[in-house]
Coordinates of C-alpha atoms in Angstrom, one line a residue:
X78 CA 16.0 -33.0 -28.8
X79 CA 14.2 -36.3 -29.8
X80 CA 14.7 -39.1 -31.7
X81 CA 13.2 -39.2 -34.9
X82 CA 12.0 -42.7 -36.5
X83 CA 14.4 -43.9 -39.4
X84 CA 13.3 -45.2 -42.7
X85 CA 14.8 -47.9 -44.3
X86 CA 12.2 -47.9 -47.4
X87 CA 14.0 -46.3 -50.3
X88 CA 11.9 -42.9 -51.6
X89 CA 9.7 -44.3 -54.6
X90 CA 9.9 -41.8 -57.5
X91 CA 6.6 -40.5 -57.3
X92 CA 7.7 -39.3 -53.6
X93 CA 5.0 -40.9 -51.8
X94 CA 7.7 -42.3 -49.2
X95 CA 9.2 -39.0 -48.9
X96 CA 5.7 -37.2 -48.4
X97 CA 5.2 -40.5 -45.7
X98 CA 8.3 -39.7 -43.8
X99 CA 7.9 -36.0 -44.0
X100 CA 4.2 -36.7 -42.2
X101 CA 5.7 -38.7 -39.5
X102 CA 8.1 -36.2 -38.6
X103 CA 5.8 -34.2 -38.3
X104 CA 3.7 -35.8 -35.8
X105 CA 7.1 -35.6 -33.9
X106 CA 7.4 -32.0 -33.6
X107 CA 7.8 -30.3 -30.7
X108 CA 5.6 -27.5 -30.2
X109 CA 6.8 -25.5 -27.3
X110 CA 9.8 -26.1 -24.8
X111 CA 9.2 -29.4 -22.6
X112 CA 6.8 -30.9 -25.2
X113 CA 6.8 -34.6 -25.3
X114 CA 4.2 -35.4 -28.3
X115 CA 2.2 -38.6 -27.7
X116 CA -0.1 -41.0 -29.7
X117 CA -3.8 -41.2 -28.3
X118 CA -3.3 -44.6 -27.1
X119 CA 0.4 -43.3 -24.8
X120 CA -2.4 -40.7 -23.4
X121 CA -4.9 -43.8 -22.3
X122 CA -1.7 -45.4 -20.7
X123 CA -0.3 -41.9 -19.1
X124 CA -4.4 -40.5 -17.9
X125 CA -5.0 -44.5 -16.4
X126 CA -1.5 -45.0 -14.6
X127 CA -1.9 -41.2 -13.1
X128 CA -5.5 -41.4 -12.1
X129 CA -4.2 -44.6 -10.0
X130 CA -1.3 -42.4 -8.6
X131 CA -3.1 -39.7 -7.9
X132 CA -5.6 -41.4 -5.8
X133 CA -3.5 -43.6 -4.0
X134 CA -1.4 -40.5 -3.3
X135 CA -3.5 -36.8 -3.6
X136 CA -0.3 -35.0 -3.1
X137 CA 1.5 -36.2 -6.1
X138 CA 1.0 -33.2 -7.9
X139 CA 3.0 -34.5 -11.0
X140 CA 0.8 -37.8 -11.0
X141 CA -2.6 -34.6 -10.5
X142 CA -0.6 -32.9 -13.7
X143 CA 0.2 -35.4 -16.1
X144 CA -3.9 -36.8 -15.4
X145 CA -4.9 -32.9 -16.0
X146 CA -3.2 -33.2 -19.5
X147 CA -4.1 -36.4 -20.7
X148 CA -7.8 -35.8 -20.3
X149 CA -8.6 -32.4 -20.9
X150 CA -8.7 -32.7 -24.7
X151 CA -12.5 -31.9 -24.5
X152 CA -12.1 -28.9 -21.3
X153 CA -9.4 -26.8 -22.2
X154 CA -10.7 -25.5 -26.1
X155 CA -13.5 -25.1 -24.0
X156 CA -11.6 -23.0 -21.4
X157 CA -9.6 -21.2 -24.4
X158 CA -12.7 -20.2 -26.3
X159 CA -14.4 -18.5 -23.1
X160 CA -11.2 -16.6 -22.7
X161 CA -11.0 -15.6 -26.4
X162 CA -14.5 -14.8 -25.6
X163 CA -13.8 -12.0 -22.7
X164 CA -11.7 -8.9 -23.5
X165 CA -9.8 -9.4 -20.1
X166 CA -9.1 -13.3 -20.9
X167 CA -8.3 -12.3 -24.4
X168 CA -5.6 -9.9 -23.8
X169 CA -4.3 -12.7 -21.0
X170 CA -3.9 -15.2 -23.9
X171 CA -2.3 -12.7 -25.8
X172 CA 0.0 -11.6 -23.2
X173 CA 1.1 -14.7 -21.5
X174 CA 1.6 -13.3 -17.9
X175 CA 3.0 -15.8 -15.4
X176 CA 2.6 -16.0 -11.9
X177 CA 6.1 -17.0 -10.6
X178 CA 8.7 -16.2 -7.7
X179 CA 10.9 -14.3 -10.2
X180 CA 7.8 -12.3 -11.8
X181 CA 6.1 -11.0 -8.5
X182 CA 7.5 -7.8 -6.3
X183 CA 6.9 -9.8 -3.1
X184 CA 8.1 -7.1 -1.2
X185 CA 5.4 -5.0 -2.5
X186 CA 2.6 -7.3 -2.4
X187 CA 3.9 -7.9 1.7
X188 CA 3.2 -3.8 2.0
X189 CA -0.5 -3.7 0.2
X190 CA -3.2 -3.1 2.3
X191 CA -4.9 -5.9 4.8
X192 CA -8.3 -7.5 2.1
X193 CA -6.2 -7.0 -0.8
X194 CA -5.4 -9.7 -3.2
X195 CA -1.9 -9.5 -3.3
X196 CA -1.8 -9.2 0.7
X197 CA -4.0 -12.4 1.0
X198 CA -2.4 -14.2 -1.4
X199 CA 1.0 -13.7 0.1
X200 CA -0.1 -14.3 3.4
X201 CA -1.8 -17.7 2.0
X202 CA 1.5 -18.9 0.1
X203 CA 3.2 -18.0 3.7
X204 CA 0.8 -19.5 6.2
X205 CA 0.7 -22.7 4.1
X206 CA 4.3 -23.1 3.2
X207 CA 4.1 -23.1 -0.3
X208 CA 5.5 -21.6 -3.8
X209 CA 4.1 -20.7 -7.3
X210 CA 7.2 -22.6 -8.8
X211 CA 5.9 -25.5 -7.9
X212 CA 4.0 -25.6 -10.5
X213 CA 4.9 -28.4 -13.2
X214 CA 5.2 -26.9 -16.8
X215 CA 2.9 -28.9 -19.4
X216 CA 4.3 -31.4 -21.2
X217 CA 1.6 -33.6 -22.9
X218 CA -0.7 -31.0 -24.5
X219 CA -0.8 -31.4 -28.4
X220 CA -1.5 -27.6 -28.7
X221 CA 0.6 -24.6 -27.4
X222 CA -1.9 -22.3 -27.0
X223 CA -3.8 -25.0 -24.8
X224 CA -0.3 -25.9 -23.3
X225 CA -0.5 -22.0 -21.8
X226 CA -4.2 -22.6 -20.6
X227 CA -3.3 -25.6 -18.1
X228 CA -0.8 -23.7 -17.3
X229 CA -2.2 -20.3 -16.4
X230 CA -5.3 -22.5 -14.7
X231 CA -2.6 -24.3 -12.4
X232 CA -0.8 -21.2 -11.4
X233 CA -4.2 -19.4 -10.6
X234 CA -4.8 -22.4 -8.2
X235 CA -3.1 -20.7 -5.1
X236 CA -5.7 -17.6 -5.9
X237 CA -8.1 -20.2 -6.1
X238 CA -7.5 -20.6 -2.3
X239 CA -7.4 -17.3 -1.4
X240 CA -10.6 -16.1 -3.0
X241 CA -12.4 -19.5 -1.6
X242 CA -10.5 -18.7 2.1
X243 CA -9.3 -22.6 1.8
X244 CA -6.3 -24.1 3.6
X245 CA -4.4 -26.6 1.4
X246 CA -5.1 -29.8 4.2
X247 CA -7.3 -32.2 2.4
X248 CA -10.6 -30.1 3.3
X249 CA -9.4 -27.2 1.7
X250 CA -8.1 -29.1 -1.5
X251 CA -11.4 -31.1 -2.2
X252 CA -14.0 -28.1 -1.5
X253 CA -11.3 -25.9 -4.3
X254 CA -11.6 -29.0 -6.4
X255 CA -15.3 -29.4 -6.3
X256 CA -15.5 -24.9 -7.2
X257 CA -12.9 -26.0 -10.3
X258 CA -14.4 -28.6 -11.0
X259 CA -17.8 -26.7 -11.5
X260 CA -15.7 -23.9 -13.2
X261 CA -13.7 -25.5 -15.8
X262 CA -15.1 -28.9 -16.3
X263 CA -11.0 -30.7 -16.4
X264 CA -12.1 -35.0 -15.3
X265 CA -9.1 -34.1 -13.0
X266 CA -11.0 -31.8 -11.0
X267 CA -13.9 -34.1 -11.1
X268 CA -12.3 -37.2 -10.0
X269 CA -10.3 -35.2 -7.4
X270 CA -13.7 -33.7 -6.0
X271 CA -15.4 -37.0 -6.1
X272 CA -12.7 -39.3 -4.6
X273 CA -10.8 -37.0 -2.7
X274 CA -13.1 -36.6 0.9
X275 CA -12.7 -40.9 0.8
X276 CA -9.6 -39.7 2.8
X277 CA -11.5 -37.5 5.5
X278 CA -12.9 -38.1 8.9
X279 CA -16.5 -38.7 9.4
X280 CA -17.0 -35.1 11.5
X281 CA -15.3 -33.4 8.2
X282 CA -17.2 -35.4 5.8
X283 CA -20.7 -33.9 7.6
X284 CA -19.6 -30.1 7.0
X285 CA -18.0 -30.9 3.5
X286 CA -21.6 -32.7 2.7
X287 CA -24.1 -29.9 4.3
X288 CA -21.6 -26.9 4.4
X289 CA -18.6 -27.1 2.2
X290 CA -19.7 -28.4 -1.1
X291 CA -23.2 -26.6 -1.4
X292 CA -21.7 -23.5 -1.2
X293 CA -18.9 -24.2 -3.6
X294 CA -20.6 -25.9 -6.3
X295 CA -23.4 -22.6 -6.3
X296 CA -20.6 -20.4 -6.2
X297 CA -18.7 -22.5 -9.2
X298 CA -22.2 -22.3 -10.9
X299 CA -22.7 -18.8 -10.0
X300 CA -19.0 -17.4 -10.7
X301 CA -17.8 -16.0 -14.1
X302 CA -14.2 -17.9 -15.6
X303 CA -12.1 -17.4 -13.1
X304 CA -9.4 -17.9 -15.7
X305 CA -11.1 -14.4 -17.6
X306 CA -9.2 -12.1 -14.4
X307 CA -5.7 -10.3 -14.9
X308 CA -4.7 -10.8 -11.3
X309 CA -1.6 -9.1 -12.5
X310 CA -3.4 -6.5 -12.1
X311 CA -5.9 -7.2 -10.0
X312 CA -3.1 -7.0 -6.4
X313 CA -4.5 -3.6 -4.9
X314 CA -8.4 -4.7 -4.9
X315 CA -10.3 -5.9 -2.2
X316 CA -10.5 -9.9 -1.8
X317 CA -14.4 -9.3 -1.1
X318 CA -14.4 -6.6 -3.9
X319 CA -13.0 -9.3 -6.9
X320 CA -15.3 -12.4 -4.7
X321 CA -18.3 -10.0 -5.2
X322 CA -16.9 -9.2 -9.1
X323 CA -16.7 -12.7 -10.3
X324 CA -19.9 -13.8 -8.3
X325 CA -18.4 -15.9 -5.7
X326 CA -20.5 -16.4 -2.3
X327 CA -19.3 -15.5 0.9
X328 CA -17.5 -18.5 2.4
X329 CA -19.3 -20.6 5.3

């Protein structure tokens, strides 16, 4: 639990203190496990000492998460509403699937057909060494249902990368960033696509600058909500049959 502010003003009889302090608990509520409620000035702080982090080191994923919450005020109602919007997103926000280690049949996704999703995205989490429970649970979003959106957009990410054929080397990251960045409009995304090839070689630069991000800023603009799939439910179809789907040009 979390301290709560004490009151040493006595409760006036017209209980105008007592409505005061009943306010400011308030603003101290919890609203879903992990929630750490913060003032709009905490979230200048948080968003400015993250951004810092973040770009001095890329791969400080809670430094990319806590920037992710502390800015996407304006993005993520945005996000919500589209999903609202779409009868597959909808039932998504309604159903609250999670893509986690102890909610996927690895086993079965290992025996799917070669092209599937669930094939590629277990050979992607394989090849590149990494885990869906990596990913941070919110903690600084003033809303749950938003508090789910972040979250369901960070544990798509890996799909991200398999539907985009990206690696998760600095290349990889910054063309995904740039297609998110297009797709749900969160500063993180934009700051990691603008600042993030400062870190590449001048041969990678060239096909991120005439290949890499053409093609994945007019397949960002091209591309429905990525966020409006069930991938759930999505493991048996074709990688090129969802790509084609959602609107999302062939890779380079």
């Amino acid at each position: 639990g979390r301290a709560r502010p004490s009151h040493s003003e006595p409760r006036g009889r017209d209980g105008r203190a007592e409505e005061e302090e009943e306010e400011e608990m308030e603003g101290w509520q919890q609203l879903y496990p992990g929630h750490i409620p913060t003032s709009p000035l905490q979230k200048a702080l948080l968003a400015a000492g993250s951004a810092v982090m973040a770009l001095y080191d890329p791969y400080r994923h809670d430094m990319v998460a806590v920037l992710g919450e502390t800015t996407g005020c304006l993005a993520l109602p945005n996000l919500r509403d589209k999903m609202k919007n779409h009868p597959e997103g909808y039932r998504i926000l309604q159903e609250r699937p999670r893509i986690r280690l102890s909610t996927l049949d690895m086993a079965r996704l290992q025996g799917l057909p070669e092209g599937s999703l669930g094939r590629e995205y277990v050979r992607f989490l394989e090849d590149n060494k990494v885990s869906p429970d990596t990913r941070m649970p919110p903690k600084f979003v003033d809303d749950e249902e938003l508090a789910y959106v972040i979250q369901r957009y960070r544990e798509v990410h890996d799909l991200m990368h398999t539907l985009l054929g990206m690696p998760t080397n600095m290349l990889g990251e910054v063309v995904v960033k740039w297609f998110e960045a297009i797709q749900t409009g969160l500063p993180m995304c934009v700051l990691g696509a603008a600042f993030g090839p400062a870190r590449l070689s001048t041969r990678k630069l060239q096909v991120l600058a005439t290949e890499l991000v053409p093609w994945a800023i007019r397949s960002g603009l091209n591309s429905s909500c990525v966020l409006n799939v069930y991938y759930e439910q999505r493991w048996e179809q074709p990688v090129e049959s969802l790509r084609a789907e959602l609107g999302i040009l062939p890779p380079p």
